CSV table of C-alpha atoms in Angstrom, one decimal:
chain,number,residue,atom,x,y,z
X,1,MET,CA,-19.4,49.8,14.9
X,2,SER,CA,-22.2,48.4,12.6
X,3,PHE,CA,-20.1,45.2,12.1
X,4,LEU,CA,-20.0,44.7,15.9
X,5,VAL,CA,-23.7,45.3,16.2
X,6,ALA,CA,-24.4,42.7,13.5
X,7,ILE,CA,-22.2,40.1,15.2
X,8,ALA,CA,-23.9,40.8,18.6
X,9,VAL,CA,-27.4,40.5,17.0
X,10,TYR,CA,-26.4,37.2,15.4
X,11,VAL,CA,-25.1,35.8,18.7
X,12,ILE,CA,-28.2,36.8,20.5
X,13,ARG,CA,-30.4,35.1,17.9
X,14,ILE,CA,-28.4,31.9,18.1
X,15,LEU,CA,-28.6,31.8,21.9
X,16,ARG,CA,-32.3,32.4,21.9
X,17,ARG,CA,-33.1,29.6,19.5
X,18,PRO,CA,-34.8,26.6,21.1
X,19,MET,CA,-32.3,23.9,20.1
X,20,ASP,CA,-29.6,21.6,21.5
X,21,ILE,CA,-26.6,23.4,22.9
X,22,ARG,CA,-24.4,21.4,20.5
X,23,LEU,CA,-26.2,23.0,17.5
X,24,LYS,CA,-25.6,26.4,19.0
X,25,LEU,CA,-21.9,25.7,19.5
X,26,ARG,CA,-21.4,24.8,15.9
X,27,HIS,CA,-21.9,28.5,15.0
X,28,ALA,CA,-18.9,29.5,17.2
X,29,GLY,CA,-16.2,28.5,14.6
X,30,PRO,CA,-17.6,30.4,11.6
X,31,LEU,CA,-18.3,33.3,13.8
X,32,ALA,CA,-14.7,33.3,15.0
X,33,VAL,CA,-13.3,33.3,11.5
X,34,VAL,CA,-15.5,36.2,10.3
X,35,SER,CA,-15.1,38.2,13.5
X,36,GLY,CA,-11.3,37.8,13.4
X,37,ALA,CA,-11.3,39.1,9.8
X,38,GLY,CA,-13.3,42.1,10.9
X,39,ALA,CA,-11.0,42.7,13.8
X,40,VAL,CA,-7.9,42.6,11.4
X,41,VAL,CA,-9.5,45.2,9.1
X,42,ALA,CA,-10.5,47.4,12.1
X,43,ALA,CA,-7.0,47.2,13.7
X,44,TRP,CA,-5.1,48.0,10.5
X,45,SER,CA,-7.5,50.9,9.7
X,46,LYS,CA,-7.3,52.5,13.1
X,47,LEU,CA,-3.6,52.0,13.8
X,48,ARG,CA,-2.2,52.9,10.4
X,49,PRO,CA,1.1,54.7,10.7
X,50,ASP,CA,1.3,58.3,9.4
X,51,GLY,CA,2.4,58.8,5.8
X,52,ILE,CA,0.8,55.5,4.5
X,53,ALA,CA,-1.3,56.0,1.4
X,54,THR,CA,-4.8,54.6,1.5
X,55,SER,CA,-4.2,52.5,-1.6
X,56,TYR,CA,-1.1,51.0,-0.2
X,57,LEU,CA,-2.8,50.4,3.2
X,58,LEU,CA,-5.6,48.5,1.3
X,59,GLY,CA,-3.1,46.3,-0.4
X,60,GLU,CA,-1.4,45.4,2.9
X,61,VAL,CA,-4.7,44.8,4.6
X,62,LEU,CA,-5.6,42.3,1.9
X,63,GLY,CA,-2.2,40.6,2.4
X,64,VAL,CA,-2.6,40.4,6.2
X,65,LEU,CA,-6.1,38.9,5.7
X,66,ALA,CA,-4.7,36.4,3.3
X,67,VAL,CA,-2.2,35.4,6.0
X,68,TYR,CA,-4.9,35.4,8.6
X,69,LEU,CA,-7.0,33.0,6.5
X,70,MET,CA,-4.0,30.8,5.8
X,71,THR,CA,-3.5,30.5,9.6
X,72,TRP,CA,-7.1,29.3,9.9
X,73,THR,CA,-6.3,26.6,7.2
X,74,THR,CA,-3.6,25.1,9.5
X,75,VAL,CA,-5.9,25.3,12.6
X,76,LEU,CA,-8.7,23.6,10.7
X,77,ALA,CA,-6.4,20.9,9.5
X,78,SER,CA,-5.5,19.9,13.0
X,79,ARG,CA,-8.5,17.6,13.6
X,80,LEU,CA,-8.8,18.9,17.2
X,81,SER,CA,-12.1,17.8,18.8
X,82,THR,CA,-12.7,21.3,20.1
X,83,VAL,CA,-12.4,22.7,16.6
X,84,GLU,CA,-14.7,20.0,15.3
X,85,ARG,CA,-17.4,20.8,17.8
X,86,CYS,CA,-17.2,24.5,17.1
X,87,PHE,CA,-17.8,24.0,13.4
X,88,GLY,CA,-20.3,21.2,13.7
X,89,GLY,CA,-18.4,18.2,12.4
X,90,LEU,CA,-15.2,17.4,10.5
X,91,ASP,CA,-17.0,17.7,7.2
X,92,ARG,CA,-17.8,21.4,8.0
X,93,VAL,CA,-14.3,21.9,9.3
X,94,TYR,CA,-12.9,20.9,5.9
X,95,PHE,CA,-15.5,23.0,4.1
X,96,TRP,CA,-14.2,26.1,6.0
X,97,HIS,CA,-10.6,24.9,5.5
X,98,ARG,CA,-11.1,24.9,1.7
X,99,LEU,CA,-13.0,28.2,1.8
X,100,CYS,CA,-10.2,29.9,3.8
X,101,GLY,CA,-7.6,28.6,1.4
X,102,ILE,CA,-9.5,29.8,-1.7
X,103,TRP,CA,-10.1,33.3,-0.2
X,104,SER,CA,-6.5,33.6,1.0
X,105,LEU,CA,-5.4,33.1,-2.7
X,106,LEU,CA,-8.1,35.5,-3.9
X,107,LEU,CA,-6.9,38.2,-1.5
X,108,PHE,CA,-3.2,37.5,-2.2
X,109,ILE,CA,-3.6,38.4,-5.9
X,110,PRO,CA,-4.9,42.0,-5.5
X,111,HIS,CA,-2.5,42.4,-2.6
X,112,THR,CA,0.4,41.7,-4.9
X,113,LEU,CA,-0.9,44.0,-7.7
X,114,ILE,CA,-1.7,46.9,-5.4
X,115,THR,CA,1.5,46.9,-3.3
X,116,SER,CA,3.9,46.2,-6.2
X,117,GLY,CA,2.4,49.1,-8.1
X,118,SER,CA,2.4,51.5,-5.2
X,119,ASP,CA,4.8,54.5,-4.9
X,120,GLN,CA,5.6,53.3,-1.4
X,121,ALA,CA,6.9,50.0,-2.6
X,122,ALA,CA,10.7,49.9,-3.1
X,123,PRO,CA,11.7,49.6,-6.8
X,124,THR,CA,13.2,46.2,-7.8
X,125,GLU,CA,16.6,47.7,-8.5
X,126,GLU,CA,16.7,49.2,-4.9
X,127,LEU,CA,15.6,46.1,-3.1
X,128,THR,CA,18.0,44.8,-0.4
X,129,ALA,CA,18.8,41.1,-0.1
X,130,SER,CA,16.0,40.7,2.5
X,131,GLY,CA,13.6,42.6,0.2
X,132,GLU,CA,14.4,40.2,-2.6
X,133,ALA,CA,13.9,37.3,-0.3
X,134,GLY,CA,10.5,38.7,0.8
X,135,ARG,CA,9.3,38.9,-2.8
X,136,ALA,CA,10.5,35.5,-3.6
X,137,LEU,CA,8.7,34.0,-0.6
X,138,GLY,CA,5.5,35.8,-1.5
X,139,LEU,CA,5.7,34.4,-5.1
X,140,PHE,CA,6.4,30.9,-3.6
X,141,ALA,CA,3.4,31.2,-1.3
X,142,ALA,CA,1.0,32.4,-4.1
X,143,LEU,CA,2.1,29.7,-6.6
X,144,GLY,CA,1.9,27.0,-3.9
X,145,LEU,CA,-1.6,28.0,-2.9
X,146,ILE,CA,-2.7,27.9,-6.6
X,147,ALA,CA,-1.3,24.4,-6.9
X,148,LEU,CA,-3.0,23.1,-3.8
X,149,ILE,CA,-6.4,24.6,-4.7
X,150,LEU,CA,-6.2,23.3,-8.2
X,151,VAL,CA,-5.5,19.7,-7.1
X,152,SER,CA,-8.4,20.0,-4.6
X,153,LEU,CA,-10.9,20.6,-7.5
X,154,ALA,CA,-12.4,17.3,-8.5
X,155,ARG,CA,-12.1,17.7,-12.3
X,156,VAL,CA,-8.5,18.9,-12.1
X,157,SER,CA,-7.5,16.0,-9.7
X,158,ARG,CA,-9.1,13.5,-12.1
X,159,LEU,CA,-7.4,15.0,-15.1
X,160,LEU,CA,-4.0,14.9,-13.3
X,161,ARG,CA,-4.7,11.5,-11.8
X,162,VAL,CA,-4.1,12.9,-8.3
X,163,GLY,CA,-5.3,10.2,-5.9
X,164,TYR,CA,-6.5,10.8,-2.4
X,165,ARG,CA,-3.3,9.7,-0.8
X,166,LEU,CA,-1.2,12.0,-3.0
X,167,TRP,CA,-3.6,14.9,-2.3
X,168,LEU,CA,-3.3,14.3,1.4
X,169,VAL,CA,0.5,14.4,1.2
X,170,THR,CA,0.6,17.6,-0.9
X,171,HIS,CA,-1.6,19.4,1.6
X,172,ARG,CA,0.9,18.8,4.4
X,173,PHE,CA,2.9,21.6,2.7
X,174,ILE,CA,0.3,24.3,3.6
X,175,GLY,CA,2.2,25.2,6.7
X,176,LEU,CA,5.4,25.9,4.7
X,177,LEU,CA,3.4,28.2,2.4
X,178,LEU,CA,2.0,30.0,5.5
X,179,ILE,CA,5.5,30.5,6.9
X,180,ALA,CA,6.7,31.8,3.5
X,181,ALA,CA,3.8,34.3,3.5
X,182,LEU,CA,4.4,35.3,7.1
X,183,VAL,CA,8.1,36.1,6.4
X,184,HIS,CA,7.2,37.9,3.2
X,185,GLY,CA,4.9,40.3,5.1
X,186,TRP,CA,7.4,40.8,7.9
X,187,LEU,CA,10.2,41.8,5.4
X,188,LEU,CA,8.2,44.0,3.0
X,189,ASP,CA,5.1,45.5,4.8
X,190,GLU,CA,5.7,49.2,5.5
X,191,VAL,CA,2.5,49.3,7.6
X,192,LEU,CA,4.0,46.8,10.0
X,193,ALA,CA,7.3,48.6,10.0
X,194,GLY,CA,5.6,51.8,11.2
X,195,SER,CA,3.4,50.3,14.0
X,196,ALA,CA,4.7,48.3,17.0
X,197,VAL,CA,1.1,47.3,17.9
X,198,LEU,CA,0.4,45.9,14.5
X,199,ARG,CA,3.7,44.0,14.5
X,200,VAL,CA,2.6,42.4,17.8
X,201,LEU,CA,-0.8,41.5,16.3
X,202,TYR,CA,0.9,40.0,13.2
X,203,LEU,CA,3.2,38.0,15.4
X,204,ILE,CA,0.2,36.6,17.3
X,205,ILE,CA,-1.4,35.5,14.0
X,206,SER,CA,1.9,34.0,13.0
X,207,ALA,CA,2.3,32.2,16.3
X,208,VAL,CA,-1.1,30.6,16.1
X,209,GLY,CA,-0.6,29.4,12.5
X,210,VAL,CA,2.9,28.0,13.1
X,211,THR,CA,1.9,26.4,16.3
X,212,ALA,CA,-1.1,24.7,14.6
X,213,TYR,CA,1.2,23.4,11.8
X,214,GLY,CA,3.8,22.2,14.3
X,215,TYR,CA,1.1,20.4,16.3
X,216,ASP,CA,-0.2,18.8,13.1
X,217,GLU,CA,3.1,17.6,11.9
X,218,LEU,CA,4.9,16.8,15.2
X,219,LEU,CA,2.2,15.7,17.7
X,220,LEU,CA,-1.1,14.9,16.0
X,221,ARG,CA,0.3,12.1,13.9
X,222,ARG,CA,1.8,10.5,17.1
X,223,ARG,CA,-1.0,11.3,19.5
X,224,ALA,CA,-4.0,10.7,17.3
X,225,SER,CA,-6.6,8.2,18.6
X,226,LYS,CA,-5.6,5.0,16.8
X,227,ALA,CA,-6.5,1.4,17.4
X,228,GLY,CA,-5.4,-1.8,15.9
X,229,TYR,CA,-7.9,-4.1,14.2
X,230,VAL,CA,-7.9,-7.1,11.9
X,231,VAL,CA,-10.3,-7.7,9.0
X,232,LYS,CA,-12.6,-10.5,10.2
X,233,GLU,CA,-15.2,-10.6,7.4
X,234,VAL,CA,-15.6,-9.1,3.9
X,235,LEU,CA,-18.9,-9.1,2.1
X,236,ARG,CA,-19.6,-7.6,-1.3
X,237,PRO,CA,-23.4,-7.2,-1.5
X,238,GLY,CA,-23.2,-5.1,-4.6
X,239,PRO,CA,-20.8,-4.7,-7.6
X,240,HIS,CA,-19.2,-1.6,-6.0
X,241,ILE,CA,-20.1,-2.1,-2.4
X,242,THR,CA,-17.9,-3.6,0.3
X,243,ASP,CA,-19.2,-4.5,3.8
X,244,VAL,CA,-16.3,-4.9,6.2
X,245,LEU,CA,-16.3,-6.3,9.8
X,246,LEU,CA,-13.2,-5.4,11.9
X,247,THR,CA,-12.4,-6.9,15.2
X,248,PRO,CA,-10.0,-5.1,17.6
X,249,THR,CA,-6.6,-6.6,18.5
X,250,GLY,CA,-6.4,-4.5,21.7
X,251,ALA,CA,-8.8,-2.1,23.4
X,252,GLY,CA,-10.4,-0.8,20.2
X,253,SER,CA,-11.9,2.7,19.7
X,254,PRO,CA,-15.0,4.1,21.4
X,255,LEU,CA,-17.1,4.2,18.3
X,256,ARG,CA,-20.8,4.6,17.7
X,257,GLY,CA,-23.1,4.6,14.7
X,258,GLY,CA,-23.1,7.8,12.6
X,259,GLN,CA,-19.5,8.7,13.2
X,260,PHE,CA,-16.7,8.0,10.7
X,261,VAL,CA,-13.1,6.9,11.0
X,262,TYR,CA,-10.0,7.0,8.9
X,263,LEU,CA,-9.2,3.4,8.0
X,264,SER,CA,-5.8,2.2,6.9
X,265,VAL,CA,-5.6,-1.4,5.6
X,266,GLY,CA,-2.3,-3.3,5.3
X,267,GLY,CA,-1.0,-6.1,3.1
X,268,GLU,CA,0.9,-6.4,-0.1
X,269,HIS,CA,-1.2,-3.7,-1.7
X,270,ARG,CA,0.3,-1.1,0.8
X,271,TRP,CA,-1.4,1.0,3.4
X,272,ARG,CA,-4.0,3.6,2.5
X,273,GLU,CA,-6.1,5.9,4.6
X,274,HIS,CA,-9.7,6.9,3.8
X,275,PRO,CA,-12.7,8.2,5.8
X,276,PHE,CA,-15.6,5.7,6.1
X,277,SER,CA,-18.9,5.8,8.0
X,278,VAL,CA,-19.4,3.5,11.0
X,279,ALA,CA,-22.3,1.3,10.0
X,280,GLY,CA,-22.5,-0.6,13.3
X,281,THR,CA,-20.6,-1.7,16.4
X,282,SER,CA,-20.8,-4.8,18.6
X,283,PRO,CA,-20.3,-5.3,22.3
X,284,ASP,CA,-17.0,-7.1,21.7
X,285,GLY,CA,-15.6,-3.9,20.1
X,286,SER,CA,-16.1,-5.0,16.5
X,287,VAL,CA,-16.9,-2.3,14.0
X,288,ARG,CA,-18.8,-2.5,10.7
X,289,LEU,CA,-17.9,-0.2,7.8
X,290,THR,CA,-19.6,0.1,4.4
X,291,ILE,CA,-17.4,1.2,1.5
X,292,ARG,CA,-18.3,2.3,-2.0
X,293,ALA,CA,-15.6,1.9,-4.7
X,294,ARG,CA,-15.4,5.4,-6.3
X,295,GLY,CA,-11.7,6.3,-6.8
X,296,ARG,CA,-8.6,4.2,-7.6
X,297,ASP,CA,-7.8,3.4,-4.0
X,298,THR,CA,-11.3,2.4,-2.9
X,299,ARG,CA,-11.6,0.3,-6.1
X,300,ARG,CA,-8.4,-1.6,-5.1
X,301,LEU,CA,-9.7,-1.9,-1.6
X,302,HIS,CA,-12.9,-3.4,-3.0
X,303,GLU,CA,-11.0,-5.9,-5.2
X,304,ASN,CA,-8.3,-6.9,-2.8
X,305,LEU,CA,-9.7,-6.7,0.8
X,306,ARG,CA,-9.8,-10.1,2.5
X,307,PRO,CA,-10.1,-11.5,6.0
X,308,GLY,CA,-6.9,-11.5,8.1
X,309,LEU,CA,-5.4,-8.3,6.9
X,310,PRO,CA,-4.3,-5.9,9.6
X,311,ALA,CA,-6.0,-2.5,9.9
X,312,VAL,CA,-5.7,0.7,11.9
X,313,VAL,CA,-8.6,2.9,12.8
X,314,ASN,CA,-8.1,6.6,13.4
X,315,GLY,CA,-10.9,8.4,15.1
X,316,PRO,CA,-13.8,8.7,15.7
X,317,TYR,CA,-14.9,11.9,14.0
X,318,GLY,CA,-18.1,13.5,12.9
X,319,MET,CA,-21.2,15.0,14.6
X,320,PHE,CA,-23.9,13.4,12.5
X,321,ASP,CA,-26.0,12.4,15.5
X,322,HIS,CA,-29.8,11.7,15.7
X,323,THR,CA,-29.9,12.7,19.3
X,324,LEU,CA,-29.6,16.3,18.1
X,325,GLY,CA,-33.1,16.1,16.7
X,326,GLY,CA,-36.5,16.3,18.3
X,327,THR,CA,-39.5,14.0,18.5
X,328,ARG,CA,-40.2,14.1,14.8
X,329,GLN,CA,-37.4,13.1,12.4
X,330,ILE,CA,-37.0,12.3,8.8
X,331,TRP,CA,-33.9,10.4,7.6
X,332,ILE,CA,-32.9,10.5,4.0
X,333,ALA,CA,-30.2,8.1,2.7
X,334,GLY,CA,-28.8,8.2,-0.8
X,335,GLY,CA,-26.9,5.0,-1.8
X,336,ILE,CA,-24.0,4.3,0.4
X,337,GLY,CA,-25.2,7.3,2.5
X,338,VAL,CA,-27.3,4.7,4.4
X,339,ALA,CA,-24.2,3.7,6.4
X,340,PRO,CA,-24.7,6.1,9.4
X,341,PHE,CA,-28.4,5.2,9.6
X,342,LEU,CA,-27.5,1.5,9.7
X,343,GLY,CA,-25.1,2.3,12.5
X,344,TRP,CA,-27.9,4.0,14.5
X,345,LEU,CA,-30.5,1.3,13.8
X,346,THR,CA,-28.5,-1.8,14.3
X,347,THR,CA,-26.5,-0.9,17.4
X,348,GLU,CA,-28.5,1.8,19.3
X,349,ARG,CA,-31.9,2.4,20.8
X,350,VAL,CA,-33.6,5.1,18.8
X,351,GLY,CA,-36.9,5.0,20.6
X,352,GLU,CA,-36.8,8.7,21.7
X,353,PRO,CA,-38.3,10.2,18.6
X,354,SER,CA,-42.1,9.5,18.4
X,355,ARG,CA,-41.8,8.9,14.6
X,356,ILE,CA,-38.9,8.4,12.2
X,357,ASP,CA,-39.5,8.1,8.4
X,358,LEU,CA,-36.4,6.8,6.6
X,359,PHE,CA,-36.2,7.3,2.8
X,360,TYR,CA,-33.7,4.9,1.2
X,361,CYS,CA,-32.9,6.3,-2.3
X,362,VAL,CA,-31.2,4.1,-4.9
X,363,GLY,CA,-31.3,3.8,-8.6
X,364,ALA,CA,-33.1,0.5,-8.8
X,365,GLU,CA,-34.4,-2.2,-6.5
X,366,ALA,CA,-31.3,-4.3,-7.2
X,367,ASP,CA,-29.2,-1.5,-5.8
X,368,ALA,CA,-31.0,-1.5,-2.4
X,369,VAL,CA,-28.5,-3.9,-0.9
X,370,PHE,CA,-29.2,-2.8,2.7
X,371,LEU,CA,-33.0,-2.7,2.4
X,372,ALA,CA,-33.3,-6.0,4.3
X,373,ASP,CA,-31.4,-4.5,7.3
X,374,LEU,CA,-33.7,-1.5,7.3
X,375,VAL,CA,-36.8,-3.6,7.1
X,376,ALA,CA,-35.6,-5.7,10.0
X,377,ALA,CA,-35.0,-2.6,12.1
X,378,ALA,CA,-38.5,-1.3,11.2
X,379,ASP,CA,-40.0,-4.6,12.4
X,380,ARG,CA,-38.2,-4.2,15.7
X,381,LEU,CA,-38.9,-0.4,16.2
X,382,PRO,CA,-42.5,0.7,16.2
X,383,ASN,CA,-41.6,4.3,15.6
X,384,LEU,CA,-39.7,3.6,12.4
X,385,GLU,CA,-41.1,3.5,8.9
X,386,VAL,CA,-38.9,2.7,5.8
X,387,HIS,CA,-39.7,4.2,2.4
X,388,PRO,CA,-37.6,2.8,-0.4
X,389,VAL,CA,-37.2,5.1,-3.4
X,390,PHE,CA,-36.1,3.7,-6.8
X,391,SER,CA,-35.3,6.7,-8.9
X,392,GLN,CA,-35.1,4.9,-12.2
X,393,GLU,CA,-38.7,3.9,-11.9
X,394,GLN,CA,-40.2,6.5,-9.6
X,395,GLY,CA,-38.0,9.6,-10.2
X,396,ARG,CA,-35.9,11.4,-7.7
X,397,LEU,CA,-37.1,12.0,-4.2
X,398,THR,CA,-38.9,15.4,-3.8
X,399,ILE,CA,-40.3,17.3,-0.8
X,400,ASP,CA,-43.8,16.7,-2.2
X,401,ARG,CA,-43.3,13.0,-2.2
X,402,ILE,CA,-41.9,13.1,1.4
X,403,GLU,CA,-45.0,14.9,2.5
X,404,VAL,CA,-47.3,12.4,0.7
X,405,GLU,CA,-45.7,9.4,2.4
X,406,ALA,CA,-44.6,10.8,5.7
X,407,GLY,CA,-47.0,13.7,6.3
X,408,PRO,CA,-46.4,17.4,6.5
X,409,VAL,CA,-42.8,18.5,7.1
X,410,THR,CA,-43.4,21.1,9.9
X,411,PRO,CA,-40.8,23.7,11.1
X,412,ASP,CA,-40.1,21.6,14.2
X,413,THR,CA,-39.1,18.5,12.1
X,414,HIS,CA,-35.4,17.5,12.1
X,415,VAL,CA,-34.2,16.1,8.8
X,416,PHE,CA,-31.0,14.0,8.5
X,417,LEU,CA,-29.5,13.6,5.0
X,418,CYS,CA,-26.5,11.6,3.9
X,419,GLY,CA,-25.8,10.8,0.3
X,420,PRO,CA,-24.6,12.4,-3.0
X,421,ALA,CA,-23.7,16.1,-2.7
X,422,ALA,CA,-26.3,17.1,-5.4
X,423,MET,CA,-29.1,15.2,-3.6
X,424,VAL,CA,-28.2,16.7,-0.2
X,425,ALA,CA,-28.0,20.2,-1.6
X,426,GLU,CA,-31.3,20.0,-3.6
X,427,LEU,CA,-33.3,18.5,-0.7
X,428,GLY,CA,-31.7,20.7,1.9
X,429,ALA,CA,-32.6,23.9,-0.1
X,430,GLY,CA,-36.2,22.5,-0.6
X,431,LEU,CA,-36.6,21.8,3.1
X,432,ARG,CA,-35.5,25.3,4.0
X,433,ARG,CA,-37.9,26.8,1.5
X,434,ASN,CA,-40.6,24.7,3.1
X,435,GLY,CA,-40.0,26.3,6.5
X,436,VAL,CA,-37.5,23.9,8.1
X,437,PRO,CA,-34.8,26.0,9.9
X,438,ARG,CA,-31.3,25.6,8.6
X,439,ASP,CA,-30.1,24.2,12.0
X,440,TYR,CA,-32.8,21.5,11.8
X,441,VAL,CA,-31.4,20.2,8.4
X,442,HIS,CA,-28.5,17.9,9.3
X,443,ALA,CA,-26.2,16.6,6.5
X,444,GLU,CA,-23.0,14.6,6.3
X,445,HIS,CA,-20.7,15.7,3.5
X,446,PHE,CA,-17.8,13.5,2.5
X,447,GLU,CA,-16.1,16.2,0.4
X,448,PHE,CA,-12.7,16.4,2.1
X,449,ARG,CA,-10.8,17.7,-0.9
């Protein structure tokens, strides 16, 4: 009961906050994940069959929660626009995808220890063929989850030399692990065997997960919004920066600044898909992307990209949108994180906010390869002021410096951040300590592993 009251209070607080409905909607996804987990625990506690020991019930509840969270991982991998809106952007969708995957593994381990050591579990020598298959499938699901989570860790993937493309391929197996875990529970769970209602609930969870996986594998890859382009111009304003202009070969995609797309480029160096921010669009449908060479694939792209190559754009995605903010906005760009701001300033009218202060943070002045674009935008827009920050000479950007150059950061200020994860986390935490509500701190995270 107290759990339901807490959920209700949270929903009421969100609905009463004076902010854009799109900001309110992004709470729906996380709320659905947490509420569903609470509902699973409540159902298995209230509908437990007679004769089931509490310790064994606990182990099976942990197992069902693991399956429930694995189901969410398949739903969150679907790139559905509705799911993206309910979580506040594809970057947050993948954050929750990773979180659900990790917790499903953490729950699966105690589930295995508790149920295998319970008196109600059948001894190994008494297992039927279906029971042995159930245990084998459970082990397969657990080991598969461990492998997928490990290759998603940055240090491990670098050590094993797992590139983005290989990581993407391996994660297509998440649905098979889910199916293995589902069958494992169906064959071995004594709680399910003793309750028809719980079996129905388990089947619903299973159906959602398998349907999402089937949609991802069979329909999404064919129905995804893709458009053909050709590389028209390639500039390399910095040693690791590529500025690309693509022109559509057909209708093109309905893109706008601040969004991002998955780009595949062809040629003798094979096709590869990566997410990149839209740094500008043109009336003729051309799109500008800025790319920083970080991994092996993006380094090859930086070295080998040339005009005339065919390209495919999948998207758009992302909800990093300055129209979510109010009349007073602060934009903070770290390095290549300037791309979405370039997209807003070079292709859109941003005259609604009465004042915009843009902090462009780079190591040295030589690294500020897009400063001229920002200055040109400031000359055109009277409500925009650009503040370059050279950390090697001036130190990193701090809240104190923001207030010195841009004035007090009041609780009604909307702040948009895009850049290195450490910078975004540090400034985001500082802004919240300074009284800026969490929903007014907007960040774009390109952590899709």
